[in-house]
Amino acid sequence: MTVIDTLAAWCARPHQFSDRARQLAREAIADTLACLYAGRHDFSSRAVQQAWASQAAQPAAIVALLNGTAAHAIDYDDNFTPGMSHASAVLVPALLAVALEDDRDGEALVQAYLIGLQAQAWIGDVVSASHYTAGWHGTSTVGCIGTAAGVAWLKQHDRAGIARTLSIAVSLASGVKGQFGTPLKPFHAGMAARNAVEAAQLAATGMHGRFDIIEGEQGFAELYAGQTFSPAMLHHWLQPQPHVIEQVGVLPKKHPCCGSTHRVLDAIADLQAVHGFHDDQVAAVHCKVGIANLRNLAYPLPADEMQARFSMPYCVATLLANGALSVNDFTAARVAMVSADKLKRITMESWSAVDEAEGVNLPHCVTVTLSDGRHLYAERLSAAGALGDPFTEAVRLKKFIDCCSELRDAQVIWQRLAALEQQPQLRFLRKMLV
């Protein structure tokens, strides 16, 4: 069978996901909605809203576009390593738009989320990390295709309909990382959410493409990753196994900035907890990250708040000065307050291509040089929030409330999201959406 045939067969069969998988899905959905609400007034969100404001009646695809953009607007949404994507910023807006339009319940939303997330993981397997390192934005490529699987299931397509949806989604997958640090990056998530919905809608008419378009000649793997992929490698997809959310998980963010900074930021926080140094004691900070991470962080001297989210010097300098990073640190006024001298203390390099070719998870490392001459070193293989270092419920609630400070009944919505599968309808979430 082809990649699409195999994935459609898995999506269409009955699923009994574990209690743990469903809990993690509920947490990811709640986290994404908080990020969406916090990002609804960002420039990117407002621009997209303005562009489509003339449409009095907004179909699910446009609702997905508006809210996908908002969910990714301030870069506070989760990361998903297997898909090289901000998985939930595409999944949740697309699925919720369809669920509201089709009057589906909370249980169906959770089920569709888990199907779409697993699909993102497997599409990520096909193109591997070379896809992301080459410059493709996995959120809007892998994210589009994987989310289309979840949307097609939620719209109750059969196996053939899911396969048609996936083939169409391949032709809609796009987005380049050269746009990082600009307002177009959040739009990538909205674009992917819209494209996933439209792929499923188009598939319902019988529209179809090649089912070998992922691994075939001039297909997704060859064009987007420069490699071939054999369907013979897919047999494990249909075998019983823990869901990817239990094995790897999505990574909710502790800091409202590019995930490529997070392991370094957490390593510095680890050092501060042990050594108790302050900003005025720091002479220099040197960071070592992956090649793709270095390329993501292209703004050593950021000019505005969007560039600051992709600036290791700005994020490190702000953490050192304030002890934490908040949504309010990423405004034009705050960015202008940080001196160039503070930023120039912080340097960065990457591991070599030879190092990364070994195929192991290399740590992100930091060396803090203090004014008294001491050199403090720390490294991290993962950021806070990973399965091995999860947020407590109190931390998750704090982030939700902080993001939703203008939402009067945020605590009530939080409680209903914690029991999402018991919600017979989802209209209570409309107040969180653009």
XYZ file of C-alpha atoms in Angstrom:
434
model
C 0.000 0.000 0.000
C 1.044 3.602 -0.479
C 1.747 6.009 2.372
C -1.672 7.604 1.906
C -3.482 4.246 1.705
C -1.782 3.096 4.893
C -2.480 6.284 6.797
C -6.106 6.410 5.657
C -6.595 2.789 6.744
C -5.298 3.612 10.215
C -7.416 6.759 10.530
C -10.615 5.012 9.460
C -10.444 2.059 11.828
C -11.999 2.177 15.327
C -9.702 3.628 17.981
C -9.631 3.161 21.736
C -7.020 5.640 22.870
C -5.721 5.303 26.418
C -6.829 7.510 29.298
C -3.308 8.960 29.374
C -3.391 9.880 25.681
C -6.767 11.543 26.084
C -5.586 13.494 29.131
C -2.557 14.795 27.245
C -4.793 15.749 24.323
C -7.114 17.714 26.620
C -4.128 19.537 28.096
C -2.792 20.404 24.632
C -6.169 21.681 23.458
C -6.545 23.895 26.538
C -2.988 25.241 26.163
C -3.570 26.060 22.491
C -6.826 27.878 23.173
C -5.048 30.011 25.781
C -2.306 30.910 23.289
C -4.952 31.662 20.673
C -6.806 34.004 23.006
C -3.583 35.788 23.989
C -2.615 36.198 20.328
C -5.925 37.451 18.976
C -4.846 41.130 18.939
C -1.327 40.586 17.581
C -0.535 42.372 14.311
C -0.612 39.108 12.340
C -4.023 38.216 13.729
C -5.440 41.669 13.070
C -4.103 41.713 9.515
C -5.754 38.401 8.676
C -8.995 39.494 10.335
C -8.970 42.698 8.295
C -8.330 40.854 5.033
C -11.401 38.650 5.504
C -13.617 41.138 7.364
C -15.923 41.622 4.379
C -17.197 38.045 4.643
C -20.315 38.307 6.802
C -20.736 34.542 6.985
C -17.405 32.844 7.600
C -17.216 29.148 6.692
C -15.165 26.691 8.744
C -12.098 27.103 6.534
C -11.913 30.849 7.192
C -12.593 30.376 10.909
C -9.679 27.913 10.914
C -7.485 30.462 9.121
C -8.255 33.287 11.554
C -7.749 31.193 14.653
C -4.739 29.255 13.412
C -2.992 32.571 12.854
C -3.949 33.778 16.342
C -2.849 30.495 17.949
C 0.673 30.917 16.572
C 0.833 34.720 16.697
C 2.947 35.143 19.839
C 4.872 31.853 19.475
C 3.637 30.545 22.834
C 2.010 27.413 21.379
C 3.430 23.908 21.654
C 6.178 22.267 19.633
C 5.975 18.747 18.217
C 9.314 17.172 17.356
C 8.096 14.214 15.227
C 6.194 16.563 12.928
C 8.800 19.342 13.100
C 5.724 21.459 13.706
C 3.673 23.605 16.004
C 1.170 20.795 15.820
C -1.675 22.063 17.951
C -1.765 25.583 16.469
C -2.926 23.973 13.227
C -4.918 21.060 14.638
C -7.047 22.795 17.261
C -8.294 25.744 15.151
C -9.064 23.503 12.157
C -10.831 20.827 14.179
C -12.739 23.256 16.375
C -13.974 25.226 13.355
C -15.347 22.022 11.827
C -16.716 20.751 15.145
C -18.660 23.975 15.662
C -19.960 24.036 12.096
C -21.004 20.357 12.204
C -22.164 20.426 15.859
C -19.758 17.719 17.041
C -19.117 17.093 20.738
C -16.037 17.208 22.948
C -15.333 13.500 22.668
C -15.163 13.734 18.868
C -12.813 16.732 19.124
C -10.376 14.845 21.363
C -10.510 11.779 19.100
C -9.877 13.870 15.976
C -6.976 15.658 17.683
C -5.247 12.367 18.471
C -5.781 11.078 14.931
C -4.413 14.281 13.403
C -1.419 14.397 15.729
C -0.420 10.810 14.967
C -0.765 11.570 11.266
C 1.569 14.554 11.651
C 4.115 12.300 13.352
C 4.064 9.757 10.543
C 4.278 12.361 7.783
C 7.220 13.812 9.693
C 8.818 10.350 9.652
C 8.518 10.247 5.869
C 10.453 13.454 5.236
C 12.634 13.338 8.378
C 14.581 16.262 9.835
C 16.171 17.028 6.455
C 12.857 18.614 5.428
C 13.010 21.152 8.249
C 16.738 21.783 8.035
C 16.393 22.523 4.312
C 14.100 25.422 5.176
C 10.548 24.080 5.012
C 8.233 25.192 7.807
C 6.904 21.889 9.138
C 3.940 23.634 10.766
C 2.504 24.537 7.385
C 3.674 21.482 5.409
C 3.577 18.432 7.671
C 0.991 20.222 9.805
C -1.351 20.725 6.864
C -1.275 17.090 5.752
C -1.535 15.564 9.219
C -4.311 17.917 10.276
C -6.232 17.084 7.097
C -6.420 13.487 8.317
C -8.003 14.598 11.597
C -10.422 16.942 9.823
C -11.490 14.229 7.356
C -12.164 11.838 10.243
C -14.148 14.512 12.110
C -16.225 15.129 8.980
C -16.935 11.386 9.002
C -15.223 10.579 5.719
C -14.694 6.895 5.039
C -11.288 5.424 4.281
C -11.455 6.444 0.612
C -12.513 9.960 1.551
C -9.634 10.303 3.998
C -7.225 9.117 1.306
C -8.564 11.686 -1.162
C -8.219 14.382 1.520
C -4.592 13.486 2.151
C -3.698 13.553 -1.537
C -5.282 16.991 -1.931
C -3.525 18.263 1.203
C -0.123 17.363 -0.239
C -0.751 19.867 -3.036
C -1.681 22.531 -0.457
C 1.352 22.039 1.816
C 3.665 25.055 1.709
C 5.564 27.562 3.848
C 9.249 28.450 4.112
C 11.286 29.173 7.232
C 12.863 32.200 5.611
C 9.741 34.028 6.813
C 10.577 33.429 10.498
C 10.699 36.680 12.413
C 8.036 38.281 10.217
C 4.257 38.545 10.676
C 3.811 35.944 7.941
C 5.065 33.102 10.152
C 1.873 32.976 12.274
C -0.136 33.100 9.053
C 1.543 29.822 8.068
C -0.330 28.050 10.871
C -3.615 29.658 9.852
C -2.979 28.832 6.203
C -2.301 25.179 7.074
C -5.481 24.968 9.185
C -7.558 26.456 6.363
C -5.951 24.183 3.764
C -6.635 21.101 5.882
C -10.336 22.000 6.115
C -10.596 22.808 2.416
C -8.851 19.551 1.473
C -11.521 17.581 3.340
C -14.312 19.673 1.827
C -12.954 19.175 -1.672
C -12.509 15.435 -1.106
C -16.219 15.199 -0.262
C -17.006 16.120 -3.882
C -14.968 13.177 -5.183
C -11.967 15.279 -6.161
C -8.860 13.121 -5.967
C -5.189 12.889 -6.841
C -2.491 10.228 -6.811
C -2.316 8.097 -3.694
C 1.436 7.622 -4.138
C 2.023 11.378 -4.211
C 4.016 11.296 -0.972
C 6.593 8.654 -1.885
C 6.221 8.603 -5.692
C 8.253 10.292 -8.406
C 8.086 14.092 -8.067
C 6.144 13.562 -4.860
C 6.289 15.092 -1.409
C 9.303 13.145 -0.091
C 11.420 13.732 -3.183
C 10.579 17.408 -3.588
C 10.416 18.468 0.048
C 13.135 16.287 1.550
C 15.316 15.277 -1.392
C 14.933 11.599 -0.644
C 12.935 8.501 -1.470
C 10.643 6.656 0.898
C 9.644 3.030 0.560
C 6.098 1.995 1.538
C 7.676 -1.237 2.794
C 8.731 0.781 5.851
C 5.105 1.404 6.815
C 4.069 -1.936 8.258
C 4.577 -0.676 11.823
C 1.973 2.050 11.328
C -0.840 -0.493 11.514
C 0.561 -2.404 14.492
C -0.832 -1.790 17.994
C 1.405 0.703 19.775
C 1.185 3.605 22.229
C 0.080 6.853 20.661
C 2.851 9.321 19.846
C 1.492 11.723 22.476
C 2.382 9.082 25.100
C 5.750 8.165 23.602
C 7.087 11.620 22.713
C 4.362 14.112 23.548
C 3.779 17.669 22.475
C 5.936 20.259 24.185
C 4.009 23.142 25.739
C 6.033 26.296 26.083
C 7.253 27.853 29.298
C 8.464 30.953 27.429
C 6.514 33.001 24.815
C 9.203 32.876 22.115
C 10.745 30.557 19.535
C 11.212 27.038 20.871
C 14.790 27.044 19.575
C 15.700 29.240 22.564
C 14.031 27.168 25.257
C 16.650 24.597 26.178
C 19.232 27.348 26.599
C 16.831 29.474 28.650
C 16.016 26.524 30.900
C 19.716 25.675 31.289
C 20.426 29.254 32.409
C 17.550 29.037 34.883
C 19.066 25.773 36.175
C 22.402 27.542 36.734
C 20.746 30.488 38.454
C 18.926 28.155 40.827
C 22.263 26.657 41.909
C 24.597 29.667 41.823
C 22.243 32.585 42.454
C 23.915 35.055 40.085
C 22.238 38.214 38.785
C 22.238 40.051 35.477
C 24.853 42.612 36.527
C 27.275 39.787 37.395
C 27.157 38.280 33.876
C 30.032 39.222 31.560
C 29.178 36.873 28.692
C 26.921 33.989 27.689
C 27.830 31.505 24.946
C 25.212 29.117 23.567
C 25.494 26.007 21.433
C 22.410 24.732 19.596
C 21.439 22.620 16.592
C 21.978 23.825 13.020
C 18.267 24.321 12.367
C 17.895 26.151 15.682
C 20.737 28.523 14.809
C 19.120 29.272 11.476
C 15.768 29.920 13.157
C 17.297 32.525 15.470
C 18.309 35.026 12.841
C 18.111 38.300 14.798
C 21.041 39.061 17.145
C 19.913 42.713 17.346
C 16.130 42.594 16.932
C 14.317 45.661 15.621
C 10.809 44.764 16.803
C 8.855 42.311 18.938
C 8.486 39.669 16.210
C 12.227 39.585 15.583
C 12.784 39.504 19.358
C 10.911 36.191 19.559
C 13.575 34.781 17.217
C 16.561 36.380 18.942
C 18.634 34.322 21.360
C 20.408 37.451 22.708
C 17.128 39.230 23.429
C 15.518 36.233 25.108
C 18.594 35.464 27.231
C 19.131 39.121 28.173
C 15.486 39.462 29.208
C 15.589 36.280 31.270
C 18.741 37.478 33.046
C 17.225 40.881 33.753
C 13.756 39.764 34.874
C 14.158 36.169 36.028
C 11.454 35.054 33.571
C 9.925 35.856 30.185
C 6.332 37.025 29.821
C 3.999 37.976 26.992
C 4.529 41.626 27.949
C 8.272 41.386 27.223
C 7.516 41.145 23.510
C 6.331 44.624 22.630
C 8.057 47.258 20.527
C 8.590 49.410 23.608
C 10.220 46.610 25.618
C 12.501 45.614 22.748
C 13.687 49.216 22.367
C 14.642 49.348 26.058
C 17.291 46.608 25.827
C 20.698 48.060 24.988
C 22.913 46.678 22.243
C 25.694 46.167 24.818
C 23.445 43.816 26.803
C 22.673 41.850 23.650
C 26.266 41.645 22.403
C 27.297 39.757 25.568
C 25.405 36.765 24.197
C 26.897 34.692 21.377
C 25.808 31.503 19.680
C 27.172 28.669 17.555
C 25.774 25.380 16.318
C 26.830 21.773 16.327
C 28.502 20.745 13.070
C 26.838 18.803 10.278
C 29.178 15.910 11.118
C 27.996 15.960 14.735
C 24.350 15.956 13.687
C 24.908 13.184 11.151
C 25.427 10.811 14.083
C 21.650 10.817 14.488
C 21.567 11.317 18.258
C 19.738 14.013 20.184
C 22.472 16.530 20.876
C 22.063 18.800 23.891
C 21.817 22.565 23.804
C 24.642 23.966 25.906
C 25.352 27.245 27.653
C 28.451 28.711 29.276
C 27.887 31.721 31.519
C 31.000 33.778 32.282
C 30.681 35.886 35.418
C 32.505 39.144 36.102
C 34.584 37.423 38.795
C 36.027 35.082 36.146
C 33.973 31.966 36.904
C 32.677 29.885 33.990
C 29.383 28.084 34.653
C 28.295 25.345 32.248
C 24.959 23.576 31.773
C 23.223 21.621 29.041
C 19.745 20.299 28.329
C 18.481 17.517 26.090
C 14.912 18.815 26.323
C 13.052 21.879 27.482
C 10.767 22.113 30.477
C 7.323 20.781 29.641
C 8.531 17.572 27.988
C 7.107 14.221 29.100
C 10.141 13.679 31.307
C 9.846 17.155 32.876
C 6.125 17.954 32.708
C 4.379 21.076 33.896
C 2.319 20.706 37.033
C -1.387 21.455 36.828
C -0.713 24.654 38.763
C 1.798 25.807 36.114
C -0.586 24.954 33.295
C -3.432 26.795 34.983
C -1.229 29.828 35.636
C -0.331 30.048 31.939
C -4.002 29.657 30.958
C -5.142 32.408 33.325
C -2.283 34.714 32.312
C -3.150 34.305 28.628
C -6.869 34.734 29.306
C -6.679 37.604 31.804
C -9.325 39.524 29.829
C -11.725 36.569 29.756
C -14.093 36.938 32.685
C -14.978 33.261 33.129
C -11.569 31.797 32.258
C -11.561 29.554 35.336
C -14.947 28.064 34.404
C -13.808 27.370 30.841
C -10.640 25.744 32.207
C -12.762 23.366 34.276
C -14.968 22.478 31.321
C -11.923 21.828 29.147
C -10.617 19.442 31.822
C -13.800 17.411 31.223
C -13.869 17.989 27.471
C -15.156 14.534 26.493
C -18.209 15.074 28.685
C -19.213 18.266 26.823
C -22.190 17.533 24.521
C -21.538 20.695 22.527
C -18.654 23.135 22.136
C -20.397 26.480 21.787
C -18.973 27.581 25.143
C -15.599 27.936 23.395
C -16.811 30.478 20.832
C -15.918 33.349 23.189
C -12.261 32.292 23.007
C -12.142 32.394 19.206
C -11.486 35.110 16.676
